[in-house]
Structure formats: C-alpha cells, structure tokens
Short mmCIF file of C-alpha atoms and ligand atoms in Angstrom, two decimals:
data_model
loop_
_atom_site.label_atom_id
_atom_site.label_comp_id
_atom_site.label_asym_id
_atom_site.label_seq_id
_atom_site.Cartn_x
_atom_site.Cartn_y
_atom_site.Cartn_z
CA UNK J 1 -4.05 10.06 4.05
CA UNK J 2 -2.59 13.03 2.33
CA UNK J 3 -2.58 14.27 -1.11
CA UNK J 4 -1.22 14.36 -4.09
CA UNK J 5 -0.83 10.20 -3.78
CA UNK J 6 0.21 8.03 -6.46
CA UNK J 7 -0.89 4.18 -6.05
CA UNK J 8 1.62 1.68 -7.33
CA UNK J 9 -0.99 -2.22 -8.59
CA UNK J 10 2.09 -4.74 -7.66
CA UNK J 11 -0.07 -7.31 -9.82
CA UNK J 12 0.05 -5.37 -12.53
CA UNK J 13 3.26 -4.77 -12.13
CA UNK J 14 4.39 -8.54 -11.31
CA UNK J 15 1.63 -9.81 -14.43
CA UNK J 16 4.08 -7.23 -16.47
CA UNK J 17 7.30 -8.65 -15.29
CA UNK J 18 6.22 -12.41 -16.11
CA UNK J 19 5.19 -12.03 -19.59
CA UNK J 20 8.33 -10.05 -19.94
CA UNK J 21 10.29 -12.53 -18.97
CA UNK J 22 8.65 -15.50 -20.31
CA UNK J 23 8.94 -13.70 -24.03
CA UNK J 24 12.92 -12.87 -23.01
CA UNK J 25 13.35 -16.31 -22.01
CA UNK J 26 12.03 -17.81 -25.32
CA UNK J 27 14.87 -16.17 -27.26
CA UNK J 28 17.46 -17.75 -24.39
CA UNK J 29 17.71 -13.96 -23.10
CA UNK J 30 18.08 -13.50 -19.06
CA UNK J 31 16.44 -9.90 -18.21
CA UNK J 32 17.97 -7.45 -15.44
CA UNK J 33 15.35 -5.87 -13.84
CA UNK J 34 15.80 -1.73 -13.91
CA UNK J 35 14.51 -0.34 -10.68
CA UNK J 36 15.50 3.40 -10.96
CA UNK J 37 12.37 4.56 -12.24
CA UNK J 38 10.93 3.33 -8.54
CA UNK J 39 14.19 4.70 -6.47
CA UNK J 40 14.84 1.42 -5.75
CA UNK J 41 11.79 0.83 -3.62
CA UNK J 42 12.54 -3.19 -2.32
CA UNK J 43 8.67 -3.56 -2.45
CA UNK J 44 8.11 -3.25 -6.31
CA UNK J 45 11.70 -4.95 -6.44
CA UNK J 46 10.46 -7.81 -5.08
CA UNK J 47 7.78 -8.25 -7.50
CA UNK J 48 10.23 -8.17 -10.32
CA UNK J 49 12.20 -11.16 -8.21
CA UNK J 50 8.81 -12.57 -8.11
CA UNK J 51 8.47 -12.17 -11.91
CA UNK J 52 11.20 -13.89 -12.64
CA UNK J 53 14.18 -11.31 -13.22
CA UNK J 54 17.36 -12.72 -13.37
CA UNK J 55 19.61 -9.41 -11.78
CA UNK J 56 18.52 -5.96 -10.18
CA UNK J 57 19.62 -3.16 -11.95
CA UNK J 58 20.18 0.48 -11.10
CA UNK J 59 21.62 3.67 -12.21
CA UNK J 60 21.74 4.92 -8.19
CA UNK J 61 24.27 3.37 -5.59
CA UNK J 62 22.15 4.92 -3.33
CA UNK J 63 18.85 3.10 -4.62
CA UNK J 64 21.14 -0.50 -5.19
CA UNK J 65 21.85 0.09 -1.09
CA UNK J 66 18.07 -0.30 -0.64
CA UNK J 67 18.22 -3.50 -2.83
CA UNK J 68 20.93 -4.51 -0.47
CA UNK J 69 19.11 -7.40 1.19
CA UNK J 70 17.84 -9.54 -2.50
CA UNK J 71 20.16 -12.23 -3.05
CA UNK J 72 19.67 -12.55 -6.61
CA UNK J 73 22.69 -10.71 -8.40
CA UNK J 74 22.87 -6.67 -9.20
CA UNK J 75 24.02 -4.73 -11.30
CA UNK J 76 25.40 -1.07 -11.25
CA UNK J 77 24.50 0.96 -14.56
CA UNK J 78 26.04 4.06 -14.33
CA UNK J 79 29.23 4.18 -14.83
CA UNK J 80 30.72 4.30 -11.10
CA UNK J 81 31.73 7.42 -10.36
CA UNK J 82 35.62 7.16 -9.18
CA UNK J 83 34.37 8.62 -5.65
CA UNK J 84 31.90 5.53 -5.65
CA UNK J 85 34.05 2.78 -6.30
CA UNK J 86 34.16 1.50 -2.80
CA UNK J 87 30.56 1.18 -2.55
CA UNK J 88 29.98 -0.05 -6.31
CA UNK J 89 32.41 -3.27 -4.71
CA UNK J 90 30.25 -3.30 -1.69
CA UNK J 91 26.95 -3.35 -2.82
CA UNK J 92 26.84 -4.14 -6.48
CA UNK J 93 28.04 -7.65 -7.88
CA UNK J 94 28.19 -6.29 -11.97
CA UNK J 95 28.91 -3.01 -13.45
CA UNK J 96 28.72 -1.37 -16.86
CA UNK J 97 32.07 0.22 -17.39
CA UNK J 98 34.03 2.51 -20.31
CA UNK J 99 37.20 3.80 -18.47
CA UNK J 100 40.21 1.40 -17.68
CA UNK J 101 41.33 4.06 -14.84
CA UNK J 102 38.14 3.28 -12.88
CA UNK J 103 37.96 -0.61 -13.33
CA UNK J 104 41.32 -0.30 -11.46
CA UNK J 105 40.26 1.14 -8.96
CA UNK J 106 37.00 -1.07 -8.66
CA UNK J 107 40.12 -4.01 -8.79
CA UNK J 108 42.08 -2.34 -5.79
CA UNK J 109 38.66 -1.88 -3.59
CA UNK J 110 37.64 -5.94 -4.29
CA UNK J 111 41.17 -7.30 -3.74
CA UNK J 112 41.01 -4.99 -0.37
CA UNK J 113 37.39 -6.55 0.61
CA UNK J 114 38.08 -9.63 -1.16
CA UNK J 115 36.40 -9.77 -3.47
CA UNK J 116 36.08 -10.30 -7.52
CA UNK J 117 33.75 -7.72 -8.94
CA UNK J 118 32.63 -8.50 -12.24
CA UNK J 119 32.64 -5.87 -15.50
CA UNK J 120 30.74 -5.56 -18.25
CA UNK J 121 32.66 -3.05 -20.82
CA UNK J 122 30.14 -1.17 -22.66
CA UNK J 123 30.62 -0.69 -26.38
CA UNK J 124 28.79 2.62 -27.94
CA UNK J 125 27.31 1.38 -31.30
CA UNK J 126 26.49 5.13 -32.28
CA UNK J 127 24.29 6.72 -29.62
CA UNK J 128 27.14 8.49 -28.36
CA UNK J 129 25.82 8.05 -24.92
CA UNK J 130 28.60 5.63 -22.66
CA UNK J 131 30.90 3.18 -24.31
CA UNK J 132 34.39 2.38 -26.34
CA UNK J 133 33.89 3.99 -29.95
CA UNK J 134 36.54 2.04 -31.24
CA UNK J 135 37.33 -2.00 -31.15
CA UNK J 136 41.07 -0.94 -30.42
CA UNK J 137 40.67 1.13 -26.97
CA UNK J 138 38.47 -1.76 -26.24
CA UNK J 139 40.88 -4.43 -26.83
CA UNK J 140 43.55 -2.17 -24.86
CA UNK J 141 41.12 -1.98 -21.58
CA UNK J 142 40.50 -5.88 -21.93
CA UNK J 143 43.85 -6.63 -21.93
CA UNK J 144 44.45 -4.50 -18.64
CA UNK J 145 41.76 -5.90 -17.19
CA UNK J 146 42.86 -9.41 -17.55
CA UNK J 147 46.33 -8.53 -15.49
CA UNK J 148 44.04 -7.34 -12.49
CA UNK J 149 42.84 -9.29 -9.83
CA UNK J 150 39.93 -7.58 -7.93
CA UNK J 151 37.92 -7.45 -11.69
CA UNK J 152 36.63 -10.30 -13.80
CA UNK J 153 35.50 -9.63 -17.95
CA UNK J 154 32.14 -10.81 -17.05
CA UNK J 155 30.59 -9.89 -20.70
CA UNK J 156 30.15 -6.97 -23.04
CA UNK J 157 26.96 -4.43 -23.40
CA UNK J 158 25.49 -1.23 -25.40
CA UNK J 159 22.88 1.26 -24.86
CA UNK J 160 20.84 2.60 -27.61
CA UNK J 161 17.96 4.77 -28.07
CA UNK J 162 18.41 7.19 -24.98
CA UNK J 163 20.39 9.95 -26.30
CA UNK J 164 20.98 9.64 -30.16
CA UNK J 165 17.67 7.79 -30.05
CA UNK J 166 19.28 4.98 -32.13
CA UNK J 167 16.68 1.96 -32.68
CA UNK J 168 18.44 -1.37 -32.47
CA UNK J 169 18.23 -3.69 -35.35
CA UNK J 170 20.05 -6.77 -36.77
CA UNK J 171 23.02 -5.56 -37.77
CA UNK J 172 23.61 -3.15 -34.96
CA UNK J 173 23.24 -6.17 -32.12
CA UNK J 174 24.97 -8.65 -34.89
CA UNK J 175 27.92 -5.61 -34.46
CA UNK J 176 27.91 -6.55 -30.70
CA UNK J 177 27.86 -10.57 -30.81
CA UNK J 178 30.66 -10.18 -33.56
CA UNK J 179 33.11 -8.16 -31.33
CA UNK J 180 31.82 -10.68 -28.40
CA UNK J 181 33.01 -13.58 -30.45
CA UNK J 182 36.10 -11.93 -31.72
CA UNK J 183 37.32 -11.15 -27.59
CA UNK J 184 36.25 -15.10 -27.03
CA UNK J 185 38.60 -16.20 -29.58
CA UNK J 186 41.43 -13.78 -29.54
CA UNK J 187 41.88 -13.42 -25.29
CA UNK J 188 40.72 -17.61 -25.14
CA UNK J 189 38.12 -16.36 -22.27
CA UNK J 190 34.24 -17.08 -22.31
CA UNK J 191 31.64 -13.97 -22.34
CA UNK J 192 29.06 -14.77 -19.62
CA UNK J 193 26.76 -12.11 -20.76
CA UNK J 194 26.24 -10.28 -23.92
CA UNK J 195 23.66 -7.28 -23.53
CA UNK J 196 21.74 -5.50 -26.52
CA UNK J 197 20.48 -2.87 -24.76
CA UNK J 198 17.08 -1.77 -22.83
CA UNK J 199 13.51 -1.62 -23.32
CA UNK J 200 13.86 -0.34 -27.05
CA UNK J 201 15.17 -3.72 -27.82
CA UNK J 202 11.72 -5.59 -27.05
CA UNK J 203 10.29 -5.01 -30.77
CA UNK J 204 12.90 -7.75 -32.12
CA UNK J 205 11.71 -10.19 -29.95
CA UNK J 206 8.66 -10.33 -31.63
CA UNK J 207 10.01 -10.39 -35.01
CA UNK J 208 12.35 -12.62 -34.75
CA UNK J 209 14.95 -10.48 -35.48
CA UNK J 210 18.42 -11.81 -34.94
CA UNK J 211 18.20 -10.94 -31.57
CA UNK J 212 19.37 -14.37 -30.50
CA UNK J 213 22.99 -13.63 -30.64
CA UNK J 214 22.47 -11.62 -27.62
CA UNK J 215 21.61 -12.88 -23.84
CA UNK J 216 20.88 -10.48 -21.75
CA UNK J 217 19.06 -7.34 -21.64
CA UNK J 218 18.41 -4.87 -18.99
CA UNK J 219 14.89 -3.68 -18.37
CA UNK J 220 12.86 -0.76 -17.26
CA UNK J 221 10.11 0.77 -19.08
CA UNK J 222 8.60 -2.40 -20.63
CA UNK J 223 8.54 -4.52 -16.94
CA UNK J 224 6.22 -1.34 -15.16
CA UNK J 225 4.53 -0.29 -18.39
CA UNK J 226 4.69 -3.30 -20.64
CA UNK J 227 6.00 -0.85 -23.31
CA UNK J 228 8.62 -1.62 -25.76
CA UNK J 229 10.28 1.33 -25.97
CA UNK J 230 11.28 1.85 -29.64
CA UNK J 231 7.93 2.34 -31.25
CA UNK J 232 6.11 3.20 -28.10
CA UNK J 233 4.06 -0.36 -28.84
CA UNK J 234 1.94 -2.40 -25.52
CA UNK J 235 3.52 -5.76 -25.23
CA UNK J 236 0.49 -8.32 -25.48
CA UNK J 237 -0.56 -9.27 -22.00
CA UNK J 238 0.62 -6.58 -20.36
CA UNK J 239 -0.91 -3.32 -18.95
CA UNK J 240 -0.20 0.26 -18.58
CA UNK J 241 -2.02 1.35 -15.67
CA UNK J 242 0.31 0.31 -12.74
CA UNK J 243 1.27 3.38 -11.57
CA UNK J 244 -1.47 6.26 -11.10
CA UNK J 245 -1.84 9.71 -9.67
CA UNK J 246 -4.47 11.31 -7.55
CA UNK J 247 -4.49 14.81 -7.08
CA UNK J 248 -6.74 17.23 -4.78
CA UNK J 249 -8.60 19.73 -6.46
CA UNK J 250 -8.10 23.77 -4.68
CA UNK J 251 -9.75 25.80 -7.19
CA UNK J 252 -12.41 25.79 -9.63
CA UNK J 253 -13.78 28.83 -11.73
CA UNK J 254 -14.90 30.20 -14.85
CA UNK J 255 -12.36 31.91 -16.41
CA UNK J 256 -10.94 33.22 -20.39
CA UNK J 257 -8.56 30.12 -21.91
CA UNK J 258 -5.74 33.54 -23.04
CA UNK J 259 -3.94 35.36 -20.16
CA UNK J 260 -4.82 39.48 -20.20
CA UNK J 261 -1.91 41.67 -20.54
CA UNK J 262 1.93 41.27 -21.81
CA UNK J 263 2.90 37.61 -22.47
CA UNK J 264 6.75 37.17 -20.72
CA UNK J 265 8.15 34.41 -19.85
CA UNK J 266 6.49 31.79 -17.68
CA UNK J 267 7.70 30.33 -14.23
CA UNK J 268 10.59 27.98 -16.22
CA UNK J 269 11.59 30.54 -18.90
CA UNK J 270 9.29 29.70 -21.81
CA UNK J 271 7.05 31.87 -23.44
CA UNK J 272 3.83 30.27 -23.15
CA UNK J 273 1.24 30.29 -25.97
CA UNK J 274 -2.63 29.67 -25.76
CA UNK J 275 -5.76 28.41 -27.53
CA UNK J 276 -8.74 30.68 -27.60
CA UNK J 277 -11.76 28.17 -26.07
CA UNK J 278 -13.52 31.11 -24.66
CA UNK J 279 -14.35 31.15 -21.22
CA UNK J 280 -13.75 27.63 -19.67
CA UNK J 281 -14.28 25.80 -16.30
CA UNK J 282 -10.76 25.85 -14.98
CA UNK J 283 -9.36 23.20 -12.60
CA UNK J 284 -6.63 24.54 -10.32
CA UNK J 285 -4.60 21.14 -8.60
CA UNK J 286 -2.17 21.05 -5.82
CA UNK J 287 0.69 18.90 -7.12
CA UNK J 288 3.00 20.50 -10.25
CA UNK J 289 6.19 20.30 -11.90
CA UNK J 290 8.34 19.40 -9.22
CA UNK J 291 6.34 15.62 -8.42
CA UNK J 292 5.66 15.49 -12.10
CA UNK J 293 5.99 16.01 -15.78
CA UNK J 294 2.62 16.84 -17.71
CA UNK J 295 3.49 15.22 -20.47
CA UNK J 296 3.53 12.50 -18.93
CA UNK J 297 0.01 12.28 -16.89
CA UNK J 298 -2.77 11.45 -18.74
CA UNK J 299 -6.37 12.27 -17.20
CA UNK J 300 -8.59 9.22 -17.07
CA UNK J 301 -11.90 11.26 -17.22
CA UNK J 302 -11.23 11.79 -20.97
CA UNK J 303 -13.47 14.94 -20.56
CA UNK J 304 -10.45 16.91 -19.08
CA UNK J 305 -7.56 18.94 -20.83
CA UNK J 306 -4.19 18.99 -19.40
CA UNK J 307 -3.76 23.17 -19.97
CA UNK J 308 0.05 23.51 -18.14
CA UNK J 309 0.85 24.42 -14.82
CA UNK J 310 4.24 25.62 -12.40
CA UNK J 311 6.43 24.27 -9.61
CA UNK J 312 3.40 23.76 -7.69
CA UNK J 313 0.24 24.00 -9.85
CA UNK J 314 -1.41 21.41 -12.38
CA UNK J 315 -4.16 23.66 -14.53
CA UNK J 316 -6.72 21.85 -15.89
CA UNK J 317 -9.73 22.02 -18.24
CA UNK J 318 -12.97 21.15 -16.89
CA UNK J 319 -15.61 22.20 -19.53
CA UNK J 320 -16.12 18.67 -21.66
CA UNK J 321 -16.24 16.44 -18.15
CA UNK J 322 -19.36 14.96 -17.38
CA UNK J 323 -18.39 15.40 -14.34
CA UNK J 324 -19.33 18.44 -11.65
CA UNK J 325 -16.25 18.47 -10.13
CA UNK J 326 -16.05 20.26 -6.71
CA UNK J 327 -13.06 21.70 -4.68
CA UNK J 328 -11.76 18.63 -2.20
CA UNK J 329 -12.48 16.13 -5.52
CA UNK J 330 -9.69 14.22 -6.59
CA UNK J 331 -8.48 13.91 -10.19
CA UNK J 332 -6.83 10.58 -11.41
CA UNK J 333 -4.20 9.92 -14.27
CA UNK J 334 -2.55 7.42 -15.19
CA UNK J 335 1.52 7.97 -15.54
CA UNK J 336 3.75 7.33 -17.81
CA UNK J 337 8.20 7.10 -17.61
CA UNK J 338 9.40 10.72 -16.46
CA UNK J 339 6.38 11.15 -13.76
CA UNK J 340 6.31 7.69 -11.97
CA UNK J 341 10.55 8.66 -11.95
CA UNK J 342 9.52 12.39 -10.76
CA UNK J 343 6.93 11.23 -8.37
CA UNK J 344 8.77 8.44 -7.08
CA UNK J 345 11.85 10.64 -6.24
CA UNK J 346 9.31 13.59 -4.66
CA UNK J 347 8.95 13.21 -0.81
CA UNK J 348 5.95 15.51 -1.15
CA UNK J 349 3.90 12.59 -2.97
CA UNK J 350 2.70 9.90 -0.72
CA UNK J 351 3.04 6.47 -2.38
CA UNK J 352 0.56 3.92 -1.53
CA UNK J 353 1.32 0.12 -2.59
CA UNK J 354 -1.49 -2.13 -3.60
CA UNK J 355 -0.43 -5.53 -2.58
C1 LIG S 401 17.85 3.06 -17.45
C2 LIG S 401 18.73 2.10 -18.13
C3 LIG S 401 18.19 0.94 -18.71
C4 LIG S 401 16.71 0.64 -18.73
O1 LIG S 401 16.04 1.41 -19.70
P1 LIG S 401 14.49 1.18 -20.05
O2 LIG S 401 14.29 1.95 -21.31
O3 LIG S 401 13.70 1.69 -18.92
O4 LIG S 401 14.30 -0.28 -20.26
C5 LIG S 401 19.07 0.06 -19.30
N1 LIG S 401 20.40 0.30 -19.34
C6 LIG S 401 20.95 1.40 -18.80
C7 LIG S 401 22.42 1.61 -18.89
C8 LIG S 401 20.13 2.34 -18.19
O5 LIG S 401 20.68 3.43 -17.63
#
C-alpha cells in the first residue's frame, strides 16, 4: 500500500447516480453519464450503468477506448479533433459537433467502416465556449449534413456555465427547444435528443422550470458529488464524500506562520502573502500540486488549515487539531471537481476502489 491514496465509495457513487436519474427521469430527461473526471475508469463507469445512465460520455477518445466494452451508447464531447475522426467513428456512437468540415470527415470514416455515426450540432447560447452563434451557419451545416451518408442529425445541444459561467434558465433552454422545433418543421426530420446542458442545469429540475422542453442532459459533477452545479447546492439524497484523499505526513515542527527574508515569487509565479498566527505546528505532506488542487481538498479533522504548498508539498496547519499528529500519520480530505480530475489523471496517486 503506498501513499498519497485516494479511495473512490462506488455506493456512494452508484446511491448518487440513482437519485440523479430518477429526478432526470421525472421531467422525461435521459442523462449521459460524464466519466472524464474519473479518466474513464470502466469500474466507476459501471456504477453509473448500474445507476441507470442512459449514454457514457467523455471529453477523452482515449478514456471512451477504456469504455470500449459497455454496450449502452457513448458519446464523444469534445469536439473531435480532425486527426481523431477515425477513432471518434470507431469507438464513439454520438458526438457534439460545431464545424461542417469535420462532420465530413466523421461521414467519409463511417461510410469507410460502415457505419452511421450520429451528430449532435451544438448551439452556443452565449457562453462563448463551442457552438453555432448564429441560427443561419446552423441551418447551412444541417443542410450539408443531410446530403452525407456516413452522419445522421441525431439532435441538437448547448453548454453553459463553463467558460462565460452562464446559468441556464427558461428562456435560455426555451431558445434551444425553439430552434429544435423550427429544424423539425423546416428539414421534415425528427430530433432524437435535445440537450440543455450539464450539471448547472440540475437547479431547474427542482423548480419546475421549463426544463421539460429539453430531453437529455449530460452529467458529471452532480452523479460523483450530487452537486448541482449552478449554485453549488447538494441534491437531496445524495452525498459528497465519494471520493477522498489520504496523505502521509513527512514533517512536523514548530515554526513562524510569515517566511523571513525577501518575498519573490513562489514555485508557480505568484507572490505569496501570509497571515501572522505566530508560531504554529506546521504539517509538511508528501502529495502537492501536481495530484491535486488545494482548493479543492478539504481536511476532515476541521482542526487543520490548508496553508499552500508546491509541485510536491501540501503545508498544513496543525495548531487547532485535537489531534497529536506524528510523522507516518495520515491526513484525510475529502475532494471536490479539479482534484478527484487531478488525482485521477496522476499515476503517482494510488486509487483504491471500495466495492
Ligand atoms: C464535462 C462536460 C459535461 C459535464 O459537466 P458537469 O458539470 O461535470 O456535469 C457536459 N458537457 C460537456 C460538453 C462537457 O465537456
């Protein structure tokens, strides 16, 4: 057993997943399961089949190669790279897609393998992340796209709230269903899927907020944390503490809480700054900013400040614990997004699955 470990509670994560879905389901909404935050690991994967996901998702071709073996359907996120079209055909059954130059070539690599790969055109609704930013360049892909025979229009899709941090509300998802009836009824084709987004769509669901004119929605953050990702709210029934991280402790002394000398620049070229505490018990760990992101750890001895760290180093603040820590103790904290995706993606982090 080696350290720094994190431990991954698969009924946590599958309890998550379930009242997820069921909620989804209510509103007629099928969810694809996200699985980059994990790398694609086909052990929490399968608790999200076992949860009741309707696709597997993922940003990675590499990580949708390790999914290779689910037969439920799955879906490519990124928009393929043209270098990747070959295995976007190969190994993913949906993609989201922007540029008509790519879709023909996804077209050319199905016809070749025989194949119909299905698209789902994404539409930017003003987070200026991926998507058409106007109906017309949309209309002109779709009517490319229904000349070519390797593709199929399987449905139309936005993302909101990860660059512009956009929150999705009525009239932004009643924007979507309105261009998804207009494409019905102008190119006479049905829309198999209309999808409003990600985990920052969750907080209509429990308002009731016109998010029925959608039917799909594609799901991270809210099936390992149970958090909707808008407000930063727990979905009821859920739990937060699937994923956690152990780290050994390799130092431990008394020493001033502000650095002597000339403040530079630190290790990632910030210029720190510091609270005078005094002298304070100071708890060096072996695990840093390459497995993690300290702002997104969160000690569960509540006695213990998170001071900063480097590549390699978590620092610590020992003084308020009840507990004597010694070098060789382990410290535990729970994670959150960016350090399960760090840690996950870290081959220095051994990752133990609770079963
Ligand atoms: C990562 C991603 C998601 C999932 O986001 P969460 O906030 O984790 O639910 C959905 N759609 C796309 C396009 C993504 O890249």
């Amino acid at each position: 057993m080696s350290y720094p470990r994190m431990t991954i509670d698969l009924n946590i994560i599958r309890n998550n997943v379930k009242t997820v879905v069921s909620l989804c389901n209510k509103h007629d909404i099928k969810v694809a399961g996200v699985t980059k935050v994990f790398c694609g690991n086909p052990k929490i994967a399968q608790a999200y089949v076992d949860g009741g996901v309707s696709y597997l998702a993922d940003s990675r071709i590499e990580n949708l190669i390790r999914l290779k073996d689910f037969q439920i359907p799955k879906i490519m996120l990124r928009l393929p790279m043209k270098s990747e079209v070959e295995k976007v055909v190969e190994y993913a059954d949906i993609s989201l897609n922007s540029e008509i130059e790519t879709i023909i070539s996804l077209s050319e690599k199905a016809v070749e393998k025989g194949k119909v790969h299905k698209i789902i055109l994404m539409v930017d609704l003003g987070d200026l992340r991926e998507g058409y930013y106007s109906d017309e360049s949309l209309f002109q892909s779709i009517e490319k796209i229904l000349e070519l025979k390797g593709v199929r229009l399987a449905g139309i899709g936005t993302n909101l709230t990860c660059y512009g941090g956009v929150i999705p509300n009525k009239e932004i998802l009643n924007r979507l269903s309105s261009l998804a009836e207009d494409i019905e009824e102008k190119y006479k084709i049905r829309l198999e899927i209309v999808s409003g987004g990600n985990s920052s769509s969750i907080h209509l669901l429990t308002k009731d907020e016109g998010i029925e004119v959608i039917n799909n929605l594609r799901l991270g953050e809210s099936l390992i944390l149970g958090r909707e990702a808008a407000y930063g709210k727990q979905i009821l029934g859920t739990d937060a503490g699937g994923f956690k991280l152990q780290a050994e402790i390799i130092e431990l002394k008394e020493k001033p809480s502000v650095p002597t000398g000339e403040i530079g620049k630190d290790a990632f070229g910030n210029t720190p700054t510091f609270v005078d505490r005094g002298v304070r018990k100071r708890i060096l760990c072996a695990v840093g900013k390459q497995d993690i992101d300290f702002d997104n750890i969160h000690p569960i001895d509540e006695g213990i400040i998170i001071l900063g760290g480097s590549s390699d180093h978590l620092i610590l603040d020992g003084s308020d614990s009840n507990i004597d820590y010694k070098v060789g103790d382990i410290v535990e904290f729970k994670m959150t997004y960016v350090s399960i995706l760090r840690a996950m993606t870290s081959e220095f982090i051994e990752k133990i699955i609770l079963e």
